[in-house]
Tab-separated table of C-alpha atoms in Angstrom:
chain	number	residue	atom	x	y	z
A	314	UNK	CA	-13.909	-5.155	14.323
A	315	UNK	CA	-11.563	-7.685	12.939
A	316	UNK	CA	-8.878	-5.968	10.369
A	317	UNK	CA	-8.319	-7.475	6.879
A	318	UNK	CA	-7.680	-11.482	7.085
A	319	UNK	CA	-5.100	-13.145	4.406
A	320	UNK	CA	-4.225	-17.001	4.364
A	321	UNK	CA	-1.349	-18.958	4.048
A	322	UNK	CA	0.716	-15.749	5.768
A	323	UNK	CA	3.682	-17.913	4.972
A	324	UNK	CA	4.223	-20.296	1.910
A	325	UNK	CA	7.012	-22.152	-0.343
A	326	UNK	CA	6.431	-23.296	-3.639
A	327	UNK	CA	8.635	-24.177	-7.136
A	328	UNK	CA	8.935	-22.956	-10.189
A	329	UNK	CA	6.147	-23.879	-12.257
A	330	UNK	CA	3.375	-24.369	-9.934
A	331	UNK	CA	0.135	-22.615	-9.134
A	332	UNK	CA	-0.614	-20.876	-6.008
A	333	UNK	CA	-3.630	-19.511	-4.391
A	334	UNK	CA	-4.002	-16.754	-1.702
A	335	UNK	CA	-6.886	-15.795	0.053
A	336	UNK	CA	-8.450	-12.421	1.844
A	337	UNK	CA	-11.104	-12.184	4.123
A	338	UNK	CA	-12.099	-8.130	3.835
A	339	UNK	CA	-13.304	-5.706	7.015
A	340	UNK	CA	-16.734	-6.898	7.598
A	341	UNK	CA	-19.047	-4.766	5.640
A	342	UNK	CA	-16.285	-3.744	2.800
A	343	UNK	CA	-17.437	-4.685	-0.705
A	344	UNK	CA	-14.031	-3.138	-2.466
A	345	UNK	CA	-10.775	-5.979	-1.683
A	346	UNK	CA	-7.602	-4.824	-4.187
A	347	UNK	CA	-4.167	-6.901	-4.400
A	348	UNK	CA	-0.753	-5.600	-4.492
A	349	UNK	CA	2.942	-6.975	-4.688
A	350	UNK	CA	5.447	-5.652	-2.704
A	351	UNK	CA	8.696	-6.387	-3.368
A	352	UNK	CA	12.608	-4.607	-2.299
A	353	UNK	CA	13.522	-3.708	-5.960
A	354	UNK	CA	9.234	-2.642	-7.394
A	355	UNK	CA	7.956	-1.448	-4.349
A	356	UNK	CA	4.245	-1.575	-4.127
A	357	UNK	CA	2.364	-2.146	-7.140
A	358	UNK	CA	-1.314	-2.640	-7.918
A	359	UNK	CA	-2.364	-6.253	-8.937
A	360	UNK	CA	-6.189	-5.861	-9.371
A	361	UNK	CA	-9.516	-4.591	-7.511
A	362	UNK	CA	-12.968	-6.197	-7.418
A	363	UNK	CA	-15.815	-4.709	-5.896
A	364	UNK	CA	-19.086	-7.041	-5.952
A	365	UNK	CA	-18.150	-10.219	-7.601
A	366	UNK	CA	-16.499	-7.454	-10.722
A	367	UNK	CA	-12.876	-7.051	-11.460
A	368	UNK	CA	-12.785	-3.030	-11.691
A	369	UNK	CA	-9.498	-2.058	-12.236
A	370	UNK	CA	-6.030	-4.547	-13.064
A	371	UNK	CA	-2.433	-3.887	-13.471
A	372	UNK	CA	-0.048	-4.022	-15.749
A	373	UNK	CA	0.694	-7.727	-14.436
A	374	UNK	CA	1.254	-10.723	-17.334
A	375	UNK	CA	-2.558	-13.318	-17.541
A	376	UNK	CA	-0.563	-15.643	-14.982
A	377	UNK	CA	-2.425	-13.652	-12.202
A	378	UNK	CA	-5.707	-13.706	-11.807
A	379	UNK	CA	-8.307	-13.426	-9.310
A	380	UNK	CA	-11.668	-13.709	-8.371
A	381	UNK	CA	-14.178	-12.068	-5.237
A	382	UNK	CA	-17.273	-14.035	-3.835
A	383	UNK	CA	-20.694	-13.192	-3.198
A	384	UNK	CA	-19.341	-12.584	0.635
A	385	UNK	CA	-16.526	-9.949	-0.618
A	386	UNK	CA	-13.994	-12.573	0.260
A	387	UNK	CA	-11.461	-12.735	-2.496
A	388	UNK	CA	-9.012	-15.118	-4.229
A	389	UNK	CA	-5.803	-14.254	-6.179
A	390	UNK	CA	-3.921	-17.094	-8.114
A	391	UNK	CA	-0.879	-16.856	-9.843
A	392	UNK	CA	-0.196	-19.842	-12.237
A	393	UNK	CA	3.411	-20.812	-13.675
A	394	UNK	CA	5.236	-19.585	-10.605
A	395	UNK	CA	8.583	-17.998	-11.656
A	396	UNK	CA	11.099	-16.979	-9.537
A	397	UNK	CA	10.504	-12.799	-10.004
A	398	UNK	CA	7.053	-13.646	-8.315
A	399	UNK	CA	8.545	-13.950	-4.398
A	400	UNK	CA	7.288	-11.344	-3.274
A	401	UNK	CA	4.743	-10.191	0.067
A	402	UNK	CA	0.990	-10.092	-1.185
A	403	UNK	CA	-0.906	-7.742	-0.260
A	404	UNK	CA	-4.988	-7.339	-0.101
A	405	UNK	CA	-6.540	-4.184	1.107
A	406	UNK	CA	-10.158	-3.464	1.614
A	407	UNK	CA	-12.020	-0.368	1.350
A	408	UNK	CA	-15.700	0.303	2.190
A	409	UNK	CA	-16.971	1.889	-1.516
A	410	UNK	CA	-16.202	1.144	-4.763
A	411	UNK	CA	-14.383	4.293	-4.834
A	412	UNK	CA	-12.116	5.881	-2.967
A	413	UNK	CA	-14.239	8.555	-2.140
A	414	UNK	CA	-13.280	11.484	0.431
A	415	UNK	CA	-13.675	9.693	3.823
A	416	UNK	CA	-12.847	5.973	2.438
A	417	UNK	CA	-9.758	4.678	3.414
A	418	UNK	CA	-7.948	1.934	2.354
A	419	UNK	CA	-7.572	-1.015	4.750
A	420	UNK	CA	-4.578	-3.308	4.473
A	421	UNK	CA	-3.787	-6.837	5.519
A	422	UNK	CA	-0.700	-8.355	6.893
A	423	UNK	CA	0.054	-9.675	3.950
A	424	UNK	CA	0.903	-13.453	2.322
A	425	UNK	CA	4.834	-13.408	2.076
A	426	UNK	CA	5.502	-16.288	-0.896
A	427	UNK	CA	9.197	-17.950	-1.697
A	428	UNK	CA	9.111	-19.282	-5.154
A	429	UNK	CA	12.040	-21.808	-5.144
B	192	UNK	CA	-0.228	8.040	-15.912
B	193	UNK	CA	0.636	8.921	-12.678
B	194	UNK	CA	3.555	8.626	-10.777
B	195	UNK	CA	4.962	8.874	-7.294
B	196	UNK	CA	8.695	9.686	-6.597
B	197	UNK	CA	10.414	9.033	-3.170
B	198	UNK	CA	13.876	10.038	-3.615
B	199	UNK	CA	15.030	9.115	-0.518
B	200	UNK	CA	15.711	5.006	0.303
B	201	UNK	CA	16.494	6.064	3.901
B	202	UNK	CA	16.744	8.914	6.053
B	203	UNK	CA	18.756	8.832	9.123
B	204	UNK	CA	17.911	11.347	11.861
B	205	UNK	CA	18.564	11.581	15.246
B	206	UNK	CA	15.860	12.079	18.015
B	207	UNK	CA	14.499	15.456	18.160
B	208	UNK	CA	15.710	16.922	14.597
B	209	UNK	CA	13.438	17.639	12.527
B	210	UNK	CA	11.936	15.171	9.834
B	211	UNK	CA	10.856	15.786	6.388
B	212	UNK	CA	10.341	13.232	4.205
B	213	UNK	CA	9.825	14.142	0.130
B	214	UNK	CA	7.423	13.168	-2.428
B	215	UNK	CA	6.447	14.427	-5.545
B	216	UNK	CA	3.660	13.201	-7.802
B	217	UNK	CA	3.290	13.262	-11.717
B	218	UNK	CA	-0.608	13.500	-12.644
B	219	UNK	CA	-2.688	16.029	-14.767
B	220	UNK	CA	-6.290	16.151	-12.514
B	221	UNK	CA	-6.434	16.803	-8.674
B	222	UNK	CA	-5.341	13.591	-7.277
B	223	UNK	CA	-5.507	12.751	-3.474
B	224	UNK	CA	-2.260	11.993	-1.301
B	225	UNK	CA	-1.607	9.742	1.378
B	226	UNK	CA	0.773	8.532	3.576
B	227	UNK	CA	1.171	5.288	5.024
B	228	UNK	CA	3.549	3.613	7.429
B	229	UNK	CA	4.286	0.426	8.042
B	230	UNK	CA	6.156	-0.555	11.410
B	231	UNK	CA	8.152	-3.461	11.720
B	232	UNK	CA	6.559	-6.831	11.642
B	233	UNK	CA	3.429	-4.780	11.328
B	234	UNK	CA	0.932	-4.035	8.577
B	235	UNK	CA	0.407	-0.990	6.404
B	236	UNK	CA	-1.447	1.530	8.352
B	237	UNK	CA	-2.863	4.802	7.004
B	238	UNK	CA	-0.982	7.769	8.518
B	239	UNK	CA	-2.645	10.552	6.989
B	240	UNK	CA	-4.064	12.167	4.048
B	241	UNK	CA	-4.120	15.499	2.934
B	242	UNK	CA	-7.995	16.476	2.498
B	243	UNK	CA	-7.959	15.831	6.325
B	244	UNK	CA	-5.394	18.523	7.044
B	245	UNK	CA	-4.590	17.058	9.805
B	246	UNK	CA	-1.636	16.183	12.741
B	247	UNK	CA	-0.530	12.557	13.086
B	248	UNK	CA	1.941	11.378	15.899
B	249	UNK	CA	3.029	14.709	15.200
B	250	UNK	CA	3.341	14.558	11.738
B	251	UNK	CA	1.768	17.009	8.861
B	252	UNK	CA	1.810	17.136	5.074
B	253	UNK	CA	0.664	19.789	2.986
B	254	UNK	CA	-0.283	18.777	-0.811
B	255	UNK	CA	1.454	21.861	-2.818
B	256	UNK	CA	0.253	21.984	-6.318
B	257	UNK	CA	2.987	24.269	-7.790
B	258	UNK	CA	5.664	21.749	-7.118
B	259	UNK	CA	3.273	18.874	-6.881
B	260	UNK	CA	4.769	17.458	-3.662
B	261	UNK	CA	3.378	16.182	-0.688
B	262	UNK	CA	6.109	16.209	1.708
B	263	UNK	CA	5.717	14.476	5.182
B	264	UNK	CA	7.465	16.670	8.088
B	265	UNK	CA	7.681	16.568	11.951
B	266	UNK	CA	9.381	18.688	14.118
B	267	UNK	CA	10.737	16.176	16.387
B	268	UNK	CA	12.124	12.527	15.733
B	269	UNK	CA	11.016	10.191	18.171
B	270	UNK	CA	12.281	6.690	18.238
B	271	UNK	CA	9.054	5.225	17.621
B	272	UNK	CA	8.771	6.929	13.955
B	273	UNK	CA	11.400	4.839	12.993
B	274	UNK	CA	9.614	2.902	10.237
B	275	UNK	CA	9.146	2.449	6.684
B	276	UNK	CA	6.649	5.525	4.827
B	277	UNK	CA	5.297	5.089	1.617
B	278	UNK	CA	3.570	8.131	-0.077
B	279	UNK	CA	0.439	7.269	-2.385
B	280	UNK	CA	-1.841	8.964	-4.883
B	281	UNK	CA	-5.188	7.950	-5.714
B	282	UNK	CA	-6.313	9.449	-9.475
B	283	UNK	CA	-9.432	8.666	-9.522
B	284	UNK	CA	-9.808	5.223	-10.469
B	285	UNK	CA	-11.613	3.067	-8.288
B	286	UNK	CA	-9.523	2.264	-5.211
B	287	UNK	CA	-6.238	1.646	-6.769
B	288	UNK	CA	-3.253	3.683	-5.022
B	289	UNK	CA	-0.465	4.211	-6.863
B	290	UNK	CA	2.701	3.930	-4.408
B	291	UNK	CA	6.344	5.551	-4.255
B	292	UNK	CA	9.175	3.377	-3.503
B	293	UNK	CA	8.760	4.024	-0.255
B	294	UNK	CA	11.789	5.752	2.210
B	295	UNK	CA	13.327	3.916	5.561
B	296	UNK	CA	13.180	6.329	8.108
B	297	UNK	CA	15.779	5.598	11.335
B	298	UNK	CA	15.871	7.688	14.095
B	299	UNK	CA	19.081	7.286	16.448
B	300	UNK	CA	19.813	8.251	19.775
């Protein structure tokens, strides 16, 4: 079974542009969440969407934003790129909207961004 | 609002010593714990959680209430634990994890 899929893995942008990162969820997982990981913040919860419905956010400013399909594939943009936003982005998939006893959450490799 | 606390950035060992690495939790219901590792060049990967009660590559946690900790140990450092280990708590809330900091464990020779 193929693990959690995220696209670009790699990218460079500049200040003030948009960027869009993508996650392609376990096969049969309905829950995809995003986190930031950087040195100084560690981990931190972005947002989680479980069928099409954002379920849970952050305490992250309106610049980021995402959105899941019909396919629980999942988009997160972040608009007005600063430099604070390098950082690796993380999705993670689980099978149930809640992380029930038995759930676990699935992680991807992760889209490292440079914000120059 | 719940919190997790690694106080530890990194934690040298050398092979065979024992390992335990510390967390402690802030939250006012019955949260669950987890650890995860992530290897170098490698992705997060579950390591264990504590409703399993269960052994890992050797490595246990027990969730203790009192002192709300959840404190990863292993008897004997191997070079291949030599990783980075974040601790995590889920509250609750659909499947958001709330992460510690996170602590560098090296094992040396």
């Amino acid at each position: 079974k193929a693990g959690v899929t995220q696209t670009p893995r790699y990218l460079i942008k500049t200040r003030g542009q948009q960027v869009t990162l993508s996650c392609s969820p376990i096969s049969g997982h309905r829950s995809v969440s995003w986190y930031q990981q950087t040195p100084g913040q560690g981990l931190q919860f972005l947002f989680e969407y479980f069928s099409e419905t954002q379920r849970n956010k952050g305490n992250f400013p309106g610049r980021f934003s995402g959105r899941q399909f019909s396919n629980s594939r999942s988009e997160m943009n972040v608009s007005t790129l600063e430099l604070g936003d390098s950082a690796l982005y993380l999705c993670a998939s689980s099978l149930g909207q809640v992380l029930k006893s038995g759930n676990t959450i699935y992680f991807g490799e992760g889209s490292w961004l440079t914000v120059v | 609002a719940q919190r997790v606390t690694q106080p530890e950035k990194l934690l040298s060992v050398f092979k065979g010593a024992p390992v335990e690495l510390k967390c402690n939790y802030s939250y006012s219901g019955s949260p669950e714990l987890f650890w995860y590792v992530q290897y170098s060049r490698q992705r997060l990967q579950l390591l264990l959680r504590h409703i399993s009660r269960e052994s890992i590559k050797g490595f246990t946690a027990d969730l203790n209430k009192g002192e709300t900790s959840f404190h990863l140990k292993k008897p004997f450092a191997q070079e291949e634990d030599s990783a980075m280990y974040y601790c995590a708590l889920w509250a609750g809330t659909a499947s958001k994890l709330t992460f510690g900091t996170g602590t560098r464990l090296q094992v040396t020779l």
